[in-house]
Tab-separated table of C-alpha atoms in Angstrom:
chain	number	residue	atom	x	y	z
A	1	MET	CA	80.172	20.619	-45.077
A	2	PHE	CA	77.686	17.883	-45.936
A	3	LYS	CA	80.516	15.732	-47.333
A	4	LYS	CA	82.409	15.950	-44.030
A	5	TYR	CA	79.446	14.552	-42.087
A	6	THR	CA	78.850	11.824	-44.646
A	7	ILE	CA	82.493	10.734	-44.594
A	8	GLY	CA	82.518	10.740	-40.783
A	9	PHE	CA	79.390	8.596	-40.724
A	10	LEU	CA	80.841	6.138	-43.247
A	11	ILE	CA	84.099	5.790	-41.293
A	12	LEU	CA	82.160	5.143	-38.088
A	13	SER	CA	80.021	2.539	-39.868
A	14	ILE	CA	83.036	0.719	-41.296
A	15	ILE	CA	84.762	0.617	-37.909
A	16	ASN	CA	81.672	-0.924	-36.342
A	17	PHE	CA	81.213	-3.609	-38.993
A	18	THR	CA	83.316	-5.941	-36.893
A	19	SER	CA	81.070	-8.573	-35.439
A	20	CYS	CA	80.245	-9.169	-31.803
A	21	TYR	CA	81.857	-12.194	-30.204
A	22	TYR	CA	81.275	-14.101	-27.012
A	23	SER	CA	83.220	-16.896	-25.386
A	24	GLU	CA	81.416	-20.206	-25.203
A	25	VAL	CA	82.682	-22.376	-22.364
A	26	ILE	CA	82.110	-26.057	-23.053
A	27	SER	CA	82.465	-28.496	-20.185
A	28	LYS	CA	84.344	-31.722	-20.715
A	29	LYS	CA	81.225	-33.618	-19.656
A	30	ASP	CA	79.197	-32.071	-22.500
A	31	VAL	CA	81.860	-33.019	-25.043
A	32	ASP	CA	82.065	-36.578	-23.685
A	33	GLU	CA	78.270	-36.991	-23.834
A	34	GLY	CA	78.069	-35.537	-27.362
A	35	GLN	CA	75.942	-32.557	-26.301
A	36	ALA	CA	78.577	-30.109	-27.562
A	37	GLN	CA	81.240	-30.212	-30.232
A	38	ILE	CA	84.581	-28.512	-30.635
A	39	ASN	CA	84.878	-26.564	-33.882
A	40	LEU	CA	88.337	-27.465	-35.197
A	41	SER	CA	88.363	-24.443	-37.517
A	42	GLU	CA	88.273	-22.010	-34.567
A	43	ALA	CA	90.854	-21.092	-31.942
A	44	LEU	CA	90.593	-23.168	-28.774
A	45	TYR	CA	91.328	-22.432	-25.125
A	46	ILE	CA	91.506	-25.294	-22.647
A	47	THR	CA	91.816	-25.338	-18.879
A	48	THR	CA	93.342	-28.324	-17.117
A	49	LYS	CA	92.855	-29.698	-13.590
A	50	ASP	CA	95.859	-27.724	-12.332
A	51	TYR	CA	94.211	-24.576	-13.803
A	52	THR	CA	96.784	-24.191	-16.550
A	53	ARG	CA	95.247	-22.379	-19.512
A	54	TYR	CA	96.333	-23.361	-23.021
A	55	HIS	CA	95.570	-21.461	-26.215
A	56	PHE	CA	95.691	-23.142	-29.626
A	57	LEU	CA	95.087	-21.230	-32.854
A	58	ALA	CA	92.861	-22.720	-35.537
A	59	GLY	CA	94.712	-25.356	-37.533
A	60	ASN	CA	97.413	-25.792	-34.884
A	61	TYR	CA	95.741	-28.593	-32.950
A	62	ARG	CA	94.044	-31.916	-33.511
A	63	ILE	CA	92.126	-34.367	-31.394
A	64	ALA	CA	93.137	-38.012	-31.556
A	65	LYS	CA	91.787	-40.771	-29.329
A	66	ASP	CA	92.137	-39.500	-25.759
A	67	SER	CA	94.438	-36.492	-26.233
A	68	LEU	CA	94.645	-33.079	-27.789
A	69	PHE	CA	97.851	-32.559	-29.769
A	70	GLY	CA	99.014	-29.152	-30.881
A	71	LYS	CA	101.253	-26.156	-30.941
A	72	GLY	CA	100.132	-23.136	-28.956
A	73	THR	CA	100.818	-21.147	-25.817
A	74	ILE	CA	100.443	-21.611	-22.096
A	75	GLU	CA	98.828	-18.455	-20.759
A	76	SER	CA	99.356	-17.100	-17.288
A	77	PRO	CA	98.337	-13.724	-15.877
A	78	LEU	CA	101.868	-12.382	-16.358
A	79	SER	CA	103.099	-14.037	-19.557
A	80	ALA	CA	102.574	-16.508	-22.371
A	81	THR	CA	104.959	-19.394	-23.014
A	82	SER	CA	105.208	-21.388	-26.240
A	83	TYR	CA	103.977	-24.959	-25.984
A	84	GLN	CA	104.069	-27.949	-28.285
A	85	GLY	CA	102.829	-31.338	-27.186
A	86	SER	CA	99.730	-33.129	-26.013
A	87	VAL	CA	97.198	-32.747	-23.245
A	88	ALA	CA	95.289	-35.809	-22.063
A	89	PHE	CA	91.495	-35.488	-22.037
A	90	THR	CA	91.456	-36.765	-18.473
A	91	ASP	CA	93.364	-33.616	-17.428
A	92	ILE	CA	91.015	-31.166	-19.171
A	93	ILE	CA	88.274	-29.408	-17.193
A	94	SER	CA	86.798	-27.167	-19.900
A	95	PHE	CA	87.083	-25.991	-23.471
A	96	GLU	CA	86.434	-22.429	-24.611
A	97	GLN	CA	85.875	-21.075	-28.101
A	98	LYS	CA	84.867	-17.656	-29.364
A	99	LYS	CA	81.603	-17.588	-31.279
A	100	SER	CA	80.214	-14.763	-33.376
A	101	ASP	CA	76.865	-13.306	-32.398
A	102	ALA	CA	75.013	-12.435	-35.617
A	103	VAL	CA	71.948	-11.005	-33.835
A	104	GLY	CA	74.123	-8.762	-31.656
A	105	THR	CA	76.083	-7.586	-34.677
A	106	ILE	CA	72.944	-6.766	-36.660
A	107	GLY	CA	71.531	-4.924	-33.634
A	108	LEU	CA	74.735	-2.929	-33.213
A	109	ILE	CA	74.847	-1.951	-36.878
A	110	ALA	CA	71.132	-1.065	-36.917
A	111	GLY	CA	71.569	1.071	-33.804
A	112	ILE	CA	74.505	2.920	-35.308
A	113	VAL	CA	72.605	3.515	-38.549
A	114	VAL	CA	69.538	4.821	-36.677
A	115	VAL	CA	71.615	7.189	-34.530
A	116	GLY	CA	73.557	8.321	-37.615
A	117	MET	CA	70.361	8.987	-39.536
A	118	LEU	CA	68.925	10.888	-36.575
A	119	VAL	CA	72.031	13.079	-36.316
A	120	LEU	CA	72.082	13.590	-40.076
A	121	GLY	CA	68.388	14.546	-40.015
A	122	LEU	CA	68.983	17.081	-37.236
A	123	ILE	CA	71.907	18.590	-39.146
A	124	LEU	CA	69.855	18.872	-42.330
A	125	THR	CA	66.936	20.397	-40.408
A	126	ALA	CA	69.246	22.999	-38.877
A	127	GLU	CA	70.737	23.884	-42.274
A	128	VAL	CA	67.321	24.176	-43.928
A	129	SER	CA	65.999	26.388	-41.133
A	130	ASP	CA	69.120	28.581	-41.423
A	131	ALA	CA	68.511	28.900	-45.179
A	132	PHE	CA	64.937	30.150	-44.634
A	133	THR	CA	65.739	32.451	-41.714
A	134	PRO	CA	68.961	34.283	-42.518
A	135	ASN	CA	70.493	36.563	-39.878
């Protein structure tokens, strides 16, 4: 019975080892002024003046002079359409990239471990008390 609880706890821990992510929206103004940078090794979402949303996977886009060149998708609420070409920087309103949150991930894992240890402690306490007070 103890093995079943241990295996369940380990499976839950492994599932939750995925890290927490958040989307960082970077304005075009911040990029132009050098206050923010685009990480070329991460996926990139851009929004243009006509509110078209483009998604480029890491390695499928490059920035040259005043344009972003790449192969990706145009996302709309109902569908996604393949896209290959360039988008002028003058047409871009914002950039968006997903960033990992190490502090959030560590907090999540620590919380899961604490709750797991608490549950495991309660189970062990119940089994020990049953061993000393048989029916």
